PDB file of C-alpha atoms and ligand atoms in Angstrom:
ATOM      1  CA  MET A 435     -40.007  85.284 -95.244  1.00 76.00           C
ATOM      2  CA  LYS A 436     -36.158  84.798 -94.940  1.00 76.00           C
ATOM      3  CA  ARG A 437     -34.771  81.935 -97.061  1.00 81.00           C
ATOM      4  CA  LYS A 438     -32.678  79.348 -95.085  1.00 88.00           C
ATOM      5  CA  GLY A 439     -29.207  78.811 -96.373  1.00 95.00           C
ATOM      6  CA  ILE A 440     -28.275  75.295 -97.436  1.00 98.00           C
ATOM      7  CA  LEU A 441     -24.950  73.589 -96.631  1.00 98.00           C
ATOM      8  CA  ILE A 442     -23.826  72.228 -99.820  1.00 98.00           C
ATOM      9  CA  ILE A 443     -21.009  69.572 -99.806  1.00 98.00           C
ATOM     10  CA  ILE A 444     -19.334  68.790-102.998  1.00 98.00           C
ATOM     11  CA  SER A 445     -16.893  65.900-103.029  1.00 97.00           C
ATOM     12  CA  GLY A 446     -15.476  63.766-105.826  1.00 96.00           C
ATOM     13  CA  PHE A 447     -12.596  61.723-107.025  1.00 94.00           C
ATOM     14  CA  SER A 448      -9.308  63.519-107.158  1.00 89.00           C
ATOM     15  CA  GLY A 449      -9.058  64.583-110.725  1.00 90.00           C
ATOM     16  CA  ALA A 450     -12.770  64.703-111.382  1.00 93.00           C
ATOM     17  CA  GLY A 451     -12.779  68.387-111.972  1.00 93.00           C
ATOM     18  CA  LYS A 452     -14.718  69.465-108.884  1.00 94.00           C
ATOM     19  CA  GLY A 453     -12.410  72.459-108.154  1.00 93.00           C
ATOM     20  CA  THR A 454     -13.147  73.853-111.516  1.00 95.00           C
ATOM     21  CA  ILE A 455     -16.861  73.188-111.119  1.00 97.00           C
ATOM     22  CA  VAL A 456     -16.890  74.826-107.682  1.00 97.00           C
ATOM     23  CA  ARG A 457     -14.974  77.907-108.861  1.00 96.00           C
ATOM     24  CA  LYS A 458     -17.505  78.446-111.703  1.00 97.00           C
ATOM     25  CA  LEU A 459     -20.522  78.036-109.129  1.00 97.00           C
ATOM     26  CA  ILE A 460     -18.843  80.690-107.036  1.00 96.00           C
ATOM     27  CA  GLU A 461     -18.398  83.099-109.925  1.00 96.00           C
ATOM     28  CA  SER A 462     -22.077  83.153-110.212  1.00 95.00           C
ATOM     29  CA  ASN A 463     -22.138  85.120-106.834  1.00 94.00           C
ATOM     30  CA  LEU A 464     -24.933  83.051-105.668  1.00 95.00           C
ATOM     31  CA  PHE A 465     -23.105  80.882-103.180  1.00 97.00           C
ATOM     32  CA  SER A 466     -20.305  81.400-100.655  1.00 97.00           C
ATOM     33  CA  LEU A 467     -17.240  79.103-100.331  1.00 97.00           C
ATOM     34  CA  SER A 468     -15.830  77.981 -97.300  1.00 98.00           C
ATOM     35  CA  VAL A 469     -11.996  78.263 -97.375  1.00 98.00           C
ATOM     36  CA  SER A 470     -10.436  75.231 -95.854  1.00 98.00           C
ATOM     37  CA  ALA A 471      -7.400  74.758 -93.507  1.00 98.00           C
ATOM     38  CA  THR A 472      -4.668  72.383 -94.538  1.00 98.00           C
ATOM     39  CA  THR A 473      -1.188  71.241 -93.755  1.00 98.00           C
ATOM     40  CA  ARG A 474      -0.335  70.447 -97.395  1.00 96.00           C
ATOM     41  CA  LYS A 475       2.088  72.711 -98.955  1.00 96.00           C
ATOM     42  CA  ALA A 476       0.656  75.360-101.511  1.00 96.00           C
ATOM     43  CA  ARG A 477       0.874  74.355-105.136  1.00 91.00           C
ATOM     44  CA  VAL A 478       2.137  76.933-107.555  1.00 91.00           C
ATOM     45  CA  GLY A 479      -0.388  79.648-108.086  1.00 93.00           C
ATOM     46  CA  GLU A 480      -2.297  78.831-104.819  1.00 95.00           C
ATOM     47  CA  LYS A 481      -2.738  81.829-102.497  1.00 96.00           C
ATOM     48  CA  GLU A 482      -3.255  81.865 -98.750  1.00 98.00           C
ATOM     49  CA  ALA A 483      -6.793  82.529 -97.621  1.00 96.00           C
ATOM     50  CA  GLU A 484      -8.026  82.117-101.177  1.00 94.00           C
ATOM     51  CA  HIS A 485      -7.403  78.595-101.939  1.00 94.00           C
ATOM     52  CA  TYR A 486      -6.644  77.280 -98.469  1.00 97.00           C
ATOM     53  CA  TYR A 487      -5.279  78.484 -95.072  1.00 98.00           C
ATOM     54  CA  PHE A 488      -1.943  76.841 -95.264  1.00 98.00           C
ATOM     55  CA  LEU A 489      -0.878  75.727 -91.569  1.00 98.00           C
ATOM     56  CA  GLU A 490       1.758  73.954 -89.873  1.00 98.00           C
ATOM     57  CA  ARG A 491       0.677  70.710 -88.240  1.00 98.00           C
ATOM     58  CA  GLU A 492       0.879  72.307 -84.800  1.00 98.00           C
ATOM     59  CA  GLU A 493      -1.356  75.025 -85.819  1.00 98.00           C
ATOM     60  CA  PHE A 494      -3.865  72.531 -87.201  1.00 98.00           C
ATOM     61  CA  GLU A 495      -3.796  70.359 -84.188  1.00 98.00           C
ATOM     62  CA  ARG A 496      -4.283  73.447 -82.048  1.00 98.00           C
ATOM     63  CA  MET A 497      -7.563  74.258 -84.068  1.00 97.00           C
ATOM     64  CA  ILE A 498      -8.713  70.681 -83.570  1.00 97.00           C
ATOM     65  CA  GLU A 499      -8.107  71.051 -79.727  1.00 98.00           C
ATOM     66  CA  ASN A 500      -9.810  74.473 -79.633  1.00 98.00           C
ATOM     67  CA  ASP A 501     -12.873  72.953 -81.369  1.00 97.00           C
ATOM     68  CA  GLU A 502     -12.654  75.475 -84.208  1.00 97.00           C
ATOM     69  CA  LEU A 503     -13.461  73.061 -87.036  1.00 98.00           C
ATOM     70  CA  ILE A 504     -16.750  71.786 -88.133  1.00 97.00           C
ATOM     71  CA  GLU A 505     -14.998  68.738 -89.337  1.00 97.00           C
ATOM     72  CA  TRP A 506     -11.403  67.505 -90.327  1.00 97.00           C
ATOM     73  CA  ALA A 507      -9.843  64.520 -92.039  1.00 95.00           C
ATOM     74  CA  ASN A 508      -6.380  63.176 -92.829  1.00 94.00           C
ATOM     75  CA  TYR A 509      -6.151  62.723 -96.629  1.00 90.00           C
ATOM     76  CA  CYS A 510      -3.056  61.151 -98.304  1.00 87.00           C
ATOM     77  CA  ASP A 511      -0.842  62.249 -95.300  1.00 91.00           C
ATOM     78  CA  ASN A 512      -2.183  65.928 -94.939  1.00 96.00           C
ATOM     79  CA  TYR A 513      -4.740  67.391 -92.570  1.00 97.00           C
ATOM     80  CA  TYR A 514      -7.707  69.222 -94.183  1.00 97.00           C
ATOM     81  CA  GLY A 515     -10.565  70.958 -92.209  1.00 98.00           C
ATOM     82  CA  THR A 516     -13.420  73.365 -92.392  1.00 98.00           C
ATOM     83  CA  PRO A 517     -13.176  76.299 -89.897  1.00 98.00           C
ATOM     84  CA  LYS A 518     -16.564  76.706 -88.144  1.00 97.00           C
ATOM     85  CA  LYS A 519     -17.012  80.546 -87.909  1.00 96.00           C
ATOM     86  CA  TYR A 520     -17.455  81.396 -91.559  1.00 97.00           C
ATOM     87  CA  VAL A 521     -19.863  78.689 -92.276  1.00 97.00           C
ATOM     88  CA  ASN A 522     -22.071  79.372 -89.278  1.00 96.00           C
ATOM     89  CA  GLU A 523     -22.177  83.171 -89.917  1.00 96.00           C
ATOM     90  CA  LYS A 524     -23.108  82.683 -93.557  1.00 96.00           C
ATOM     91  CA  LEU A 525     -25.826  79.984 -92.892  1.00 95.00           C
ATOM     92  CA  LYS A 526     -27.268  82.299 -90.361  1.00 94.00           C
ATOM     93  CA  ASN A 527     -27.463  85.133 -92.868  1.00 95.00           C
ATOM     94  CA  GLY A 528     -29.419  82.770 -95.261  1.00 95.00           C
ATOM     95  CA  ASN A 529     -26.394  82.253 -97.739  1.00 97.00           C
ATOM     96  CA  ASP A 530     -25.952  78.863 -99.311  1.00 98.00           C
ATOM     97  CA  VAL A 531     -22.452  77.716 -98.443  1.00 98.00           C
ATOM     98  CA  ILE A 532     -20.368  75.421-100.524  1.00 98.00           C
ATOM     99  CA  LEU A 533     -17.721  73.071 -98.956  1.00 98.00           C
ATOM    100  CA  GLU A 534     -15.348  71.175-101.240  1.00 97.00           C
ATOM    101  CA  ILE A 535     -14.338  68.473 -99.063  1.00 96.00           C
ATOM    102  CA  GLU A 536     -13.513  64.687 -99.018  1.00 93.00           C
ATOM    103  CA  MET A 537     -15.658  61.916 -97.951  1.00 93.00           C
ATOM    104  CA  HIS A 538     -14.711  61.494 -94.260  1.00 94.00           C
ATOM    105  CA  GLY A 539     -15.294  65.088 -93.725  1.00 96.00           C
ATOM    106  CA  ALA A 540     -18.543  65.102 -95.581  1.00 97.00           C
ATOM    107  CA  LEU A 541     -19.921  62.458 -93.583  1.00 95.00           C
ATOM    108  CA  GLN A 542     -18.990  64.264 -90.337  1.00 95.00           C
ATOM    109  CA  VAL A 543     -20.772  67.369 -91.758  1.00 97.00           C
ATOM    110  CA  ARG A 544     -24.014  65.424 -92.322  1.00 96.00           C
ATOM    111  CA  GLU A 545     -23.979  64.245 -88.719  1.00 95.00           C
ATOM    112  CA  LYS A 546     -23.776  67.751 -87.489  1.00 94.00           C
ATOM    113  CA  PHE A 547     -25.905  69.198 -90.227  1.00 95.00           C
ATOM    114  CA  PRO A 548     -28.447  66.586 -91.179  1.00 95.00           C
ATOM    115  CA  ASP A 549     -30.092  68.754 -93.817  1.00 95.00           C
ATOM    116  CA  SER A 550     -26.967  69.407 -95.775  1.00 97.00           C
ATOM    117  CA  LEU A 551     -26.823  68.525 -99.391  1.00 98.00           C
ATOM    118  CA  LEU A 552     -24.194  66.081-100.520  1.00 98.00           C
ATOM    119  CA  VAL A 553     -23.126  65.964-104.106  1.00 98.00           C
ATOM    120  CA  PHE A 554     -20.533  63.664-105.536  1.00 98.00           C
ATOM    121  CA  VAL A 555     -18.719  64.507-108.697  1.00 98.00           C
ATOM    122  CA  THR A 556     -16.886  61.925-110.910  1.00 97.00           C
ATOM    123  CA  ALA A 557     -15.373  61.808-114.345  1.00 96.00           C
ATOM    124  CA  PRO A 558     -17.155  59.246-116.810  1.00 96.00           C
ATOM    125  CA  THR A 559     -14.465  56.596-116.354  1.00 96.00           C
ATOM    126  CA  ALA A 560     -11.471  55.543-114.078  1.00 95.00           C
ATOM    127  CA  ASN A 561      -9.146  56.033-116.966  1.00 95.00           C
ATOM    128  CA  GLU A 562     -10.140  59.561-117.588  1.00 94.00           C
ATOM    129  CA  ILE A 563      -9.589  60.324-113.913  1.00 94.00           C
ATOM    130  CA  LYS A 564      -6.038  59.169-114.162  1.00 94.00           C
ATOM    131  CA  HIS A 565      -5.352  61.115-117.364  1.00 93.00           C
ATOM    132  CA  ARG A 566      -6.912  64.185-115.857  1.00 92.00           C
ATOM    133  CA  LEU A 567      -4.614  63.839-112.795  1.00 91.00           C
ATOM    134  CA  ILE A 568      -1.517  63.275-115.118  1.00 92.00           C
ATOM    135  CA  HIS A 569      -2.476  66.165-117.340  1.00 92.00           C
ATOM    136  CA  ARG A 570      -2.953  68.586-114.363  1.00 88.00           C
ATOM    137  CA  GLY A 571       0.712  67.975-113.587  1.00 86.00           C
ATOM    138  CA  THR A 572       0.565  69.135-109.940  1.00 85.00           C
ATOM    139  CA  GLU A 573       1.422  65.764-108.285  1.00 86.00           C
ATOM    140  CA  THR A 574       4.115  63.230-108.908  1.00 91.00           C
ATOM    141  CA  ILE A 575       3.335  59.783-110.217  1.00 93.00           C
ATOM    142  CA  GLU A 576       3.500  58.377-106.523  1.00 93.00           C
ATOM    143  CA  VAL A 577       1.088  60.832-105.283  1.00 91.00           C
ATOM    144  CA  ILE A 578      -1.270  60.180-108.378  1.00 92.00           C
ATOM    145  CA  LYS A 579      -1.192  56.417-107.645  1.00 94.00           C
ATOM    146  CA  LYS A 580      -1.965  57.227-104.022  1.00 92.00           C
ATOM    147  CA  ARG A 581      -4.930  59.410-104.862  1.00 90.00           C
ATOM    148  CA  LEU A 582      -6.283  56.776-107.428  1.00 94.00           C
ATOM    149  CA  GLU A 583      -6.015  54.054-104.678  1.00 94.00           C
ATOM    150  CA  LYS A 584      -7.982  56.256-102.329  1.00 91.00           C
ATOM    151  CA  SER A 585     -10.647  57.002-104.923  1.00 93.00           C
ATOM    152  CA  TYR A 586     -11.134  53.113-105.334  1.00 95.00           C
ATOM    153  CA  GLN A 587     -11.523  52.811-101.537  1.00 94.00           C
ATOM    154  CA  GLU A 588     -14.120  55.573-101.491  1.00 92.00           C
ATOM    155  CA  ILE A 589     -16.441  54.130-104.098  1.00 96.00           C
ATOM    156  CA  ASP A 590     -18.905  52.347-101.827  1.00 96.00           C
ATOM    157  CA  ALA A 591     -19.519  55.453 -99.740  1.00 96.00           C
ATOM    158  CA  ILE A 592     -20.877  57.244-102.701  1.00 97.00           C
ATOM    159  CA  ASP A 593     -24.049  55.515-101.447  1.00 97.00           C
ATOM    160  CA  ASP A 594     -24.127  58.099 -98.630  1.00 97.00           C
ATOM    161  CA  TYR A 595     -24.458  61.049-101.094  1.00 98.00           C
ATOM    162  CA  ASP A 596     -27.645  62.563-102.289  1.00 98.00           C
ATOM    163  CA  TYR A 597     -26.583  63.066-105.919  1.00 98.00           C
ATOM    164  CA  ILE A 598     -23.861  61.874-108.268  1.00 98.00           C
ATOM    165  CA  VAL A 599     -22.784  64.216-111.267  1.00 98.00           C
ATOM    166  CA  VAL A 600     -20.762  62.851-114.123  1.00 98.00           C
ATOM    167  CA  ASN A 601     -18.433  65.648-115.166  1.00 97.00           C
ATOM    168  CA  ASP A 602     -18.297  65.162-118.894  1.00 95.00           C
ATOM    169  CA  GLY A 603     -18.329  68.893-119.540  1.00 96.00           C
ATOM    170  CA  LEU A 604     -17.899  71.940-117.343  1.00 96.00           C
ATOM    171  CA  GLU A 605     -20.932  74.004-118.270  1.00 97.00           C
ATOM    172  CA  ASP A 606     -23.182  71.065-118.071  1.00 98.00           C
ATOM    173  CA  SER A 607     -22.031  69.930-114.739  1.00 98.00           C
ATOM    174  CA  VAL A 608     -22.228  73.457-113.247  1.00 98.00           C
ATOM    175  CA  ALA A 609     -25.828  73.671-114.631  1.00 97.00           C
ATOM    176  CA  HIS A 610     -26.756  70.331-113.213  1.00 98.00           C
ATOM    177  CA  ILE A 611     -25.543  71.164-109.628  1.00 98.00           C
ATOM    178  CA  HIS A 612     -27.062  74.673-109.888  1.00 97.00           C
ATOM    179  CA  ALA A 613     -30.342  72.771-110.705  1.00 98.00           C
ATOM    180  CA  ILE A 614     -30.078  70.525-107.837  1.00 98.00           C
ATOM    181  CA  ILE A 615     -29.546  73.337-105.457  1.00 98.00           C
ATOM    182  CA  ILE A 616     -32.649  75.322-106.840  1.00 97.00           C
ATOM    183  CA  ALA A 617     -34.690  72.017-106.400  1.00 97.00           C
ATOM    184  CA  GLU A 618     -33.367  71.460-102.959  1.00 97.00           C
ATOM    185  CA  HIS A 619     -34.615  74.748-101.669  1.00 96.00           C
ATOM    186  CA  GLU A 620     -38.006  73.745-102.986  1.00 96.00           C
ATOM    187  CA  ARG A 621     -38.211  70.581-100.845  1.00 96.00           C
ATOM    188  CA  VAL A 622     -41.468  70.531 -98.911  1.00 96.00           C
ATOM    189  CA  ALA A 623     -39.244  69.475 -95.898  1.00 94.00           C
ATOM    190  CA  ARG A 624     -37.347  72.758 -96.145  1.00 95.00           C
ATOM    191  CA  ASN A 625     -40.331  74.898 -96.384  1.00 95.00           C
ATOM    192  CA  LYS A 626     -42.294  74.101 -93.276  1.00 94.00           C
ATOM    193  CA  ASP A 627     -42.503  77.692 -92.389  1.00 94.00           C
ATOM    194  CA  LEU A 628     -44.033  78.676 -95.657  1.00 95.00           C
ATOM    195  CA  LYS A 629     -46.814  76.011 -95.120  1.00 95.00           C
ATOM    196  CA  LYS A 630     -47.487  77.450 -91.743  1.00 96.00           C
ATOM    197  CA  LYS A 631     -47.665  80.837 -93.061  1.00 97.00           C
ATOM    198  CA  LEU A 632     -49.986  80.015 -95.673  1.00 97.00           C
ATOM    199  CA  LYS A 633     -52.213  78.136 -93.341  1.00 97.00           C
ATOM    200  CA  ARG A 634     -52.406  81.238 -91.017  1.00 97.00           C
ATOM    201  CA  GLU A 635     -53.286  83.314 -94.121  1.00 96.00           C
ATOM    202  CA  PHE A 636     -56.002  80.976 -95.186  1.00 96.00           C
ATOM    203  CA  GLU A 637     -57.441  81.000 -91.760  1.00 96.00           C
ATOM    204  CA  GLU A 638     -57.512  84.752 -91.751  1.00 95.00           C
ATOM    205  CA  LEU A 639     -58.978  84.834 -95.266  1.00 95.00           C
ATOM    206  CA  LEU A 640     -61.744  82.475 -94.487  1.00 95.00           C
ATOM    207  CA  LYS A 641     -62.978  84.273 -91.593  1.00 93.00           C
ATOM    208  CA  GLY A 642     -63.746  87.360 -93.647  1.00 80.00           C
ATOM    209  CA  ASP A 643     -66.850  88.143 -95.865  1.00 76.00           C
ATOM    210  CA  TYR A 644     -66.978  87.650 -99.438  1.00 71.00           C
TER     211      TYR A 644
HETATM  212  P1  5GP B1483      -6.270  68.859-102.693  1.00 55.37           P
HETATM  213  O1  5GP B1483      -4.823  68.573-101.899  1.00 55.37           O
HETATM  214  O2  5GP B1483      -6.371  68.215-104.063  1.00 55.37           O
HETATM  215  O3  5GP B1483      -6.557  70.354-102.663  1.00 55.37           O
HETATM  216  O4  5GP B1483      -7.402  68.287-101.770  1.00 55.37           O
HETATM  217  C1  5GP B1483      -7.368  66.957-101.370  1.00 55.37           C
HETATM  218  C2  5GP B1483      -8.735  66.564-100.818  1.00 55.37           C
HETATM  219  O5  5GP B1483      -9.043  67.232 -99.682  1.00 55.37           O
HETATM  220  C3  5GP B1483      -9.885  66.873-101.915  1.00 55.37           C
HETATM  221  O6  5GP B1483     -10.791  65.696-102.003  1.00 55.37           O
HETATM  222  C4  5GP B1483     -10.538  68.036-101.304  1.00 55.37           C
HETATM  223  O7  5GP B1483     -12.055  68.105-101.718  1.00 55.37           O
HETATM  224  C5  5GP B1483     -10.491  67.615 -99.773  1.00 55.37           C
HETATM  225  N1  5GP B1483     -10.612  68.795 -98.869  1.00 55.37           N
HETATM  226  C6  5GP B1483     -10.130  70.166 -99.044  1.00 55.37           C
HETATM  227  N2  5GP B1483     -10.541  70.897 -98.077  1.00 55.37           N
HETATM  228  C7  5GP B1483     -11.032  70.019 -97.038  1.00 55.37           C
HETATM  229  C8  5GP B1483     -11.554  70.150 -95.824  1.00 55.37           C
HETATM  230  O8  5GP B1483     -11.694  71.121 -95.255  1.00 55.37           O
HETATM  231  N3  5GP B1483     -12.073  68.956 -95.094  1.00 55.37           N
HETATM  232  C9  5GP B1483     -11.984  67.720 -95.677  1.00 55.37           C
HETATM  233  N4  5GP B1483     -12.482  66.750 -94.902  1.00 55.37           N
HETATM  234  N5  5GP B1483     -11.431  67.604 -96.952  1.00 55.37           N
HETATM  235  C10 5GP B1483     -11.067  68.725 -97.652  1.00 55.37           C
END
């Protein structure tokens, strides 16, 4: 019986380390990663079509108009969005697909794909998040402050997620998320076809002689 792919959404505070966790999960070759489109400028070392599709605002707005995105959001003055095509193709082929997206997008996805799995990643303390952002050195202090304020505004919406993972060590966090995904595949609600198949098999079996 063909396994159904799960749409896995990983969100988290900026600086919580979700990007590194997601990269590790992808290295396992068990999951497909959706590459988002954004109007944010590429950071040093970021590559087109690998980290993001880096677009001009007009190009992004055209994608919205043409209904080419599953979801999109404006985050700290830039657009971010998930192209539809890749996700739909992968799910259709039974692959688990990871989206690393912020909350507004995550909630839009849940509306369209009610059985998607929502995981939120945080660092153990607010102070740790601030230090990680400063240490990363990719954003100015103003942008860091904006991202911390944004994180504070997001706290209540964590209730809409299925799981919260405290990233206190990369290997553990990756293992925990992996375990969550394995368990998710074994949910009774996701295995209705298996139940039907077993029922049919039992009915056949019980018709026969012993
Ligand atoms: P960053 O600029 O640090 O790469 O990303 C900023 C935020 O945008 C992060 O929380 C990241 O998860 C989120 N993000 C990245 N891609 C997407 C997307 O396609 N849609 C949405 N809604 N958020 C995204």
